Tab-separated table of N, CA and C in Angstrom:
chain	number	residue	atom	x	y	z
A	1	MET	N	5.392	-47.696	30.267
A	1	MET	CA	6.787	-47.418	30.029
A	1	MET	C	6.960	-46.195	29.138
A	2	LYS	N	5.966	-45.895	28.315
A	2	LYS	CA	6.042	-44.737	27.429
A	2	LYS	C	6.207	-43.442	28.229
A	3	ASP	N	5.504	-43.312	29.372
A	3	ASP	CA	5.628	-42.121	30.213
A	3	ASP	C	7.038	-41.969	30.772
A	4	ARG	N	7.746	-43.077	30.929
A	4	ARG	CA	9.112	-43.019	31.453
A	4	ARG	C	9.989	-42.156	30.560
A	5	LEU	N	9.741	-42.177	29.251
A	5	LEU	CA	10.515	-41.362	28.321
A	5	LEU	C	10.240	-39.877	28.502
A	6	LEU	N	9.114	-39.535	29.104
A	6	LEU	CA	8.755	-38.142	29.325
A	6	LEU	C	9.348	-37.590	30.616
A	7	ILE	N	9.866	-38.447	31.450
A	7	ILE	CA	10.397	-38.029	32.750
A	7	ILE	C	11.836	-37.549	32.571
A	8	SER	N	12.157	-36.431	33.193
A	8	SER	CA	13.505	-35.884	33.087
A	8	SER	C	14.534	-36.861	33.645
A	9	ASN	N	15.754	-36.736	33.163
A	9	ASN	CA	16.844	-37.576	33.646
A	9	ASN	C	17.021	-37.415	35.161
A	10	ALA	N	16.905	-36.182	35.644
A	10	ALA	CA	17.067	-35.937	37.077
A	10	ALA	C	16.010	-36.690	37.890
A	11	PHE	N	14.754	-36.624	37.459
A	11	PHE	CA	13.698	-37.299	38.209
A	11	PHE	C	13.828	-38.810	38.066
A	12	GLN	N	14.219	-39.277	36.878
A	12	GLN	CA	14.427	-40.708	36.692
A	12	GLN	C	15.536	-41.219	37.611
A	13	THR	N	16.604	-40.435	37.768
A	13	THR	CA	17.684	-40.807	38.675
A	13	THR	C	17.176	-40.870	40.109
A	14	PHE	N	16.357	-39.899	40.484
A	14	PHE	CA	15.734	-39.892	41.814
A	14	PHE	C	14.933	-41.173	42.032
A	15	LEU	N	14.123	-41.549	41.036
A	15	LEU	CA	13.299	-42.750	41.158
A	15	LEU	C	14.150	-44.009	41.303
A	16	THR	N	15.227	-44.056	40.561
A	16	THR	CA	16.073	-45.244	40.531
A	16	THR	C	17.009	-45.336	41.733
A	17	GLU	N	17.631	-44.232	42.066
A	17	GLU	CA	18.697	-44.253	43.065
A	17	GLU	C	18.233	-44.004	44.499
A	18	ALA	N	17.033	-43.513	44.667
A	18	ALA	CA	16.537	-43.225	46.017
A	18	ALA	C	15.121	-43.772	46.183
A	19	PRO	N	14.952	-45.087	46.065
A	19	PRO	CA	13.600	-45.656	46.059
A	19	PRO	C	12.793	-45.386	47.323
A	20	GLU	N	13.426	-45.361	48.477
A	20	GLU	CA	12.678	-45.093	49.713
A	20	GLU	C	12.217	-43.636	49.767
A	21	HIS	N	13.072	-42.737	49.325
A	21	HIS	CA	12.702	-41.320	49.283
A	21	HIS	C	11.581	-41.090	48.272
A	22	GLN	N	11.695	-41.724	47.119
A	22	GLN	CA	10.654	-41.531	46.107
A	22	GLN	C	9.333	-42.119	46.564
A	23	LYS	N	9.359	-43.196	47.331
A	23	LYS	CA	8.121	-43.771	47.864
A	23	LYS	C	7.424	-42.767	48.779
A	24	VAL	N	8.186	-42.161	49.678
A	24	VAL	CA	7.627	-41.151	50.585
A	24	VAL	C	7.128	-39.948	49.786
A	25	TRP	N	7.925	-39.530	48.811
A	25	TRP	CA	7.541	-38.391	47.971
A	25	TRP	C	6.222	-38.657	47.257
A	26	MET	N	6.097	-39.823	46.638
A	26	MET	CA	4.887	-40.144	45.889
A	26	MET	C	3.666	-40.274	46.803
A	27	GLU	N	3.849	-40.792	48.002
A	27	GLU	CA	2.749	-40.849	48.965
A	27	GLU	C	2.295	-39.436	49.334
A	28	THR	N	3.255	-38.546	49.517
A	28	THR	CA	2.947	-37.158	49.854
A	28	THR	C	2.216	-36.477	48.705
A	29	VAL	N	2.702	-36.686	47.493
A	29	VAL	CA	2.061	-36.097	46.308
A	29	VAL	C	0.622	-36.584	46.196
A	30	LYS	N	0.407	-37.871	46.423
A	30	LYS	CA	-0.946	-38.427	46.356
A	30	LYS	C	-1.855	-37.766	47.398
A	31	LYS	N	-1.355	-37.641	48.622
A	31	LYS	CA	-2.153	-37.017	49.679
A	31	LYS	C	-2.425	-35.545	49.365
A	32	TRP	N	-1.426	-34.875	48.817
A	32	TRP	CA	-1.597	-33.471	48.451
A	32	TRP	C	-2.720	-33.341	47.416
A	33	GLY	N	-2.710	-34.227	46.429
A	33	GLY	CA	-3.752	-34.218	45.404
A	33	GLY	C	-5.137	-34.479	45.971
A	34	GLU	N	-5.204	-35.368	46.928
A	34	GLU	CA	-6.488	-35.670	47.571
A	34	GLU	C	-7.005	-34.483	48.374
A	35	ALA	N	-6.100	-33.670	48.912
A	35	ALA	CA	-6.497	-32.513	49.714
A	35	ALA	C	-6.886	-31.310	48.862
A	36	SER	N	-6.492	-31.314	47.608
A	36	SER	CA	-6.757	-30.171	46.737
A	36	SER	C	-8.249	-29.995	46.477
A	37	GLN	N	-8.672	-28.756	46.470
A	37	GLN	CA	-10.061	-28.441	46.162
A	37	GLN	C	-10.244	-28.090	44.691
A	38	LEU	N	-9.167	-28.151	43.920
A	38	LEU	CA	-9.234	-27.870	42.489
A	38	LEU	C	-9.644	-29.124	41.727
A	39	ASP	N	-10.367	-28.933	40.635
A	39	ASP	CA	-10.640	-30.076	39.773
A	39	ASP	C	-9.329	-30.473	39.099
A	40	LYS	N	-9.264	-31.679	38.583
A	40	LYS	CA	-8.017	-32.239	38.055
A	40	LYS	C	-7.442	-31.408	36.907
A	41	LYS	N	-8.296	-30.896	36.027
A	41	LYS	CA	-7.791	-30.111	34.902
A	41	LYS	C	-7.205	-28.786	35.379
A	42	THR	N	-7.890	-28.106	36.265
A	42	THR	CA	-7.379	-26.840	36.793
A	42	THR	C	-6.065	-27.058	37.534
A	43	GLU	N	-6.008	-28.117	38.298
A	43	GLU	CA	-4.779	-28.427	39.034
A	43	GLU	C	-3.622	-28.702	38.066
A	44	ALA	N	-3.883	-29.479	37.024
A	44	ALA	CA	-2.837	-29.806	36.051
A	44	ALA	C	-2.356	-28.556	35.319
A	45	LEU	N	-3.275	-27.691	34.932
A	45	LEU	CA	-2.899	-26.455	34.249
A	45	LEU	C	-2.138	-25.517	35.179
A	46	SER	N	-2.554	-25.451	36.421
A	46	SER	CA	-1.847	-24.626	37.403
A	46	SER	C	-0.425	-25.123	37.601
A	47	TYR	N	-0.270	-26.414	37.623
A	47	TYR	CA	1.064	-26.996	37.799
A	47	TYR	C	1.965	-26.621	36.629
A	48	LEU	N	1.422	-26.609	35.420
A	48	LEU	CA	2.195	-26.186	34.254
A	48	LEU	C	2.665	-24.744	34.406
A	49	SER	N	1.805	-23.903	34.948
A	49	SER	CA	2.172	-22.501	35.176
A	49	SER	C	3.355	-22.391	36.131
A	50	VAL	N	3.321	-23.171	37.177
A	50	VAL	CA	4.408	-23.143	38.159
A	50	VAL	C	5.701	-23.659	37.530
A	51	LEU	N	5.624	-24.759	36.808
A	51	LEU	CA	6.824	-25.288	36.154
A	51	LEU	C	7.443	-24.257	35.213
A	52	ALA	N	6.607	-23.581	34.439
A	52	ALA	CA	7.114	-22.571	33.504
A	52	ALA	C	7.756	-21.408	34.245
A	53	ALA	N	7.108	-20.927	35.296
A	53	ALA	CA	7.635	-19.783	36.044
A	53	ALA	C	8.953	-20.119	36.738
A	54	LEU	N	9.099	-21.361	37.172
A	54	LEU	CA	10.319	-21.777	37.856
A	54	LEU	C	11.378	-22.327	36.899
A	55	ARG	N	11.048	-22.332	35.619
A	55	ARG	CA	11.952	-22.824	34.566
A	55	ARG	C	12.330	-24.284	34.767
A	56	LEU	N	11.358	-25.063	35.161
A	56	LEU	CA	11.554	-26.498	35.340
A	56	LEU	C	11.049	-27.228	34.097
A	57	GLU	N	11.683	-26.903	32.978
A	57	GLU	CA	11.231	-27.412	31.686
A	57	GLU	C	11.288	-28.937	31.580
A	58	GLY	N	12.179	-29.578	32.349
A	58	GLY	CA	12.306	-31.027	32.281
A	58	GLY	C	11.038	-31.767	32.669
A	59	GLY	N	10.228	-31.162	33.504
A	59	GLY	CA	8.986	-31.798	33.929
A	59	GLY	C	7.799	-31.524	33.023
A	60	LEU	N	7.971	-30.625	32.077
A	60	LEU	CA	6.835	-30.228	31.242
A	60	LEU	C	6.247	-31.357	30.398
A	61	PRO	N	7.033	-32.132	29.666
A	61	PRO	CA	6.402	-33.159	28.825
A	61	PRO	C	5.481	-34.094	29.602
A	62	PHE	N	5.948	-34.580	30.726
A	62	PHE	CA	5.132	-35.483	31.538
A	62	PHE	C	3.850	-34.796	32.003
A	63	HIS	N	3.985	-33.574	32.519
A	63	HIS	CA	2.826	-32.894	33.091
A	63	HIS	C	1.879	-32.342	32.027
A	64	VAL	N	2.396	-32.030	30.849
A	64	VAL	CA	1.507	-31.654	29.744
A	64	VAL	C	0.649	-32.855	29.348
A	65	LYS	N	1.254	-34.026	29.282
A	65	LYS	CA	0.483	-35.233	28.957
A	65	LYS	C	-0.589	-35.493	30.017
A	66	GLN	N	-0.255	-35.242	31.270
A	66	GLN	CA	-1.256	-35.403	32.329
A	66	GLN	C	-2.399	-34.409	32.145
A	67	ALA	N	-2.062	-33.166	31.830
A	67	ALA	CA	-3.096	-32.146	31.619
A	67	ALA	C	-3.990	-32.526	30.446
A	68	LYS	N	-3.380	-32.985	29.384
A	68	LYS	CA	-4.142	-33.405	28.202
A	68	LYS	C	-5.069	-34.577	28.543
A	69	ALA	N	-4.572	-35.496	29.354
A	69	ALA	CA	-5.359	-36.672	29.733
A	69	ALA	C	-6.596	-36.317	30.543
A	70	VAL	N	-6.564	-35.191	31.256
A	70	VAL	CA	-7.735	-34.783	32.042
A	70	VAL	C	-8.552	-33.718	31.317
A	71	GLY	N	-8.298	-33.553	30.014
A	71	GLY	CA	-9.165	-32.720	29.196
A	71	GLY	C	-8.670	-31.341	28.822
A	72	ALA	N	-7.430	-31.011	29.133
A	72	ALA	CA	-6.918	-29.684	28.783
A	72	ALA	C	-6.713	-29.584	27.274
A	73	THR	N	-7.153	-28.477	26.720
A	73	THR	CA	-6.957	-28.236	25.297
A	73	THR	C	-5.577	-27.631	25.053
A	74	ARG	N	-5.162	-27.628	23.824
A	74	ARG	CA	-3.882	-27.019	23.446
A	74	ARG	C	-3.877	-25.533	23.831
A	75	GLU	N	-4.988	-24.862	23.592
A	75	GLU	CA	-5.107	-23.444	23.918
A	75	GLU	C	-5.031	-23.202	25.419
A	76	GLU	N	-5.601	-24.104	26.203
A	76	GLU	CA	-5.513	-23.975	27.659
A	76	GLU	C	-4.075	-24.187	28.146
A	77	VAL	N	-3.352	-25.091	27.519
A	77	VAL	CA	-1.949	-25.299	27.873
A	77	VAL	C	-1.148	-24.031	27.566
A	78	ILE	N	-1.388	-23.433	26.412
A	78	ILE	CA	-0.713	-22.183	26.057
A	78	ILE	C	-1.005	-21.121	27.115
A	79	SER	N	-2.266	-20.971	27.466
A	79	SER	CA	-2.642	-19.970	28.471
A	79	SER	C	-2.013	-20.263	29.819
A	80	ALA	N	-1.961	-21.531	30.200
A	80	ALA	CA	-1.357	-21.899	31.481
A	80	ALA	C	0.127	-21.548	31.501
A	81	ILE	N	0.818	-21.816	30.420
A	81	ILE	CA	2.248	-21.487	30.348
A	81	ILE	C	2.442	-19.977	30.428
A	82	LEU	N	1.606	-19.227	29.740
A	82	LEU	CA	1.791	-17.781	29.638
A	82	LEU	C	1.164	-16.979	30.772
A	83	VAL	N	0.374	-17.588	31.626
A	83	VAL	CA	-0.299	-16.843	32.689
A	83	VAL	C	0.693	-16.167	33.627
A	84	GLY	N	1.873	-16.745	33.771
A	84	GLY	CA	2.876	-16.159	34.653
A	84	GLY	C	3.710	-15.066	34.020
A	85	LEU	N	3.467	-14.751	32.762
A	85	LEU	CA	4.265	-13.757	32.046
A	85	LEU	C	4.365	-12.419	32.778
A	86	PRO	N	3.267	-11.839	33.265
A	86	PRO	CA	3.391	-10.554	33.954
A	86	PRO	C	4.208	-10.627	35.248
A	87	ALA	N	4.107	-11.726	35.964
A	87	ALA	CA	4.802	-11.835	37.250
A	87	ALA	C	6.226	-12.379	37.109
A	88	ALA	N	6.408	-13.381	36.269
A	88	ALA	CA	7.706	-14.043	36.151
A	88	ALA	C	8.547	-13.503	35.002
A	89	GLY	N	7.908	-12.812	34.082
A	89	GLY	CA	8.627	-12.277	32.933
A	89	GLY	C	8.680	-13.272	31.785
A	90	ASN	N	9.474	-12.889	30.777
A	90	ASN	CA	9.461	-13.687	29.561
A	90	ASN	C	10.184	-15.028	29.691
A	91	VAL	N	10.671	-15.379	30.882
A	91	VAL	CA	11.269	-16.702	31.056
A	91	VAL	C	10.252	-17.803	30.773
A	92	VAL	N	8.975	-17.513	30.970
A	92	VAL	CA	7.960	-18.547	30.759
A	92	VAL	C	7.835	-18.939	29.295
A	93	ILE	N	8.203	-18.045	28.389
A	93	ILE	CA	8.047	-18.393	26.971
A	93	ILE	C	9.021	-19.502	26.562
A	94	GLN	N	10.078	-19.730	27.344
A	94	GLN	CA	10.996	-20.840	27.067
A	94	GLN	C	10.267	-22.177	27.169
A	95	SER	N	9.236	-22.224	27.970
A	95	SER	CA	8.482	-23.460	28.175
A	95	SER	C	7.469	-23.724	27.073
A	96	LEU	N	7.117	-22.711	26.340
A	96	LEU	CA	6.038	-22.850	25.349
A	96	LEU	C	6.338	-23.900	24.280
A	97	PRO	N	7.489	-23.860	23.591
A	97	PRO	CA	7.712	-24.891	22.569
A	97	PRO	C	7.819	-26.303	23.149
A	98	ILE	N	8.349	-26.426	24.345
A	98	ILE	CA	8.459	-27.740	24.987
A	98	ILE	C	7.065	-28.288	25.287
A	99	ALA	N	6.218	-27.433	25.840
A	99	ALA	CA	4.855	-27.848	26.189
A	99	ALA	C	4.050	-28.204	24.946
A	100	LEU	N	4.156	-27.400	23.912
A	100	LEU	CA	3.380	-27.666	22.699
A	100	LEU	C	3.880	-28.909	21.973
A	101	ASN	N	5.173	-29.121	21.969
A	101	ASN	CA	5.708	-30.335	21.371
A	101	ASN	C	5.163	-31.567	22.096
A	102	ALA	N	5.148	-31.517	23.418
A	102	ALA	CA	4.609	-32.629	24.197
A	102	ALA	C	3.118	-32.810	23.937
A	103	TYR	N	2.383	-31.710	23.840
A	103	TYR	CA	0.940	-31.801	23.611
A	103	TYR	C	0.635	-32.423	22.252
A	104	ASP	N	1.420	-32.041	21.255
A	104	ASP	CA	1.161	-32.479	19.883
A	104	ASP	C	1.590	-33.920	19.605
A	105	GLN	N	2.396	-34.493	20.461
A	105	GLN	CA	2.807	-35.879	20.281
A	105	GLN	C	1.688	-36.818	20.687
A	106	GLU	N	1.578	-37.880	19.978
A	106	GLU	CA	0.554	-38.891	20.316
A	106	GLU	C	1.001	-39.758	21.434
């Protein structure tokens, strides 16, 4: 239940109000993960980069905790957030305090 607090209101609403859609979505996500050739830590860090570049800050706390759980260091999270800086611009720095706050929480 603790992870539920890390989920954005929008995603929580999706889970609650569209259970059949979320079931299909989660099955797809699972299959996508199984098809990935990336190790779990690289995949988690890459996902953080995408979230930062797309300014999807609501998903960061949950996904930072996932990255940490598979061995990502605080420095790797910082690098993952900032890797998109040259391509996406300084919008990615908006994600940095959110990601670090999530990483630093127990």
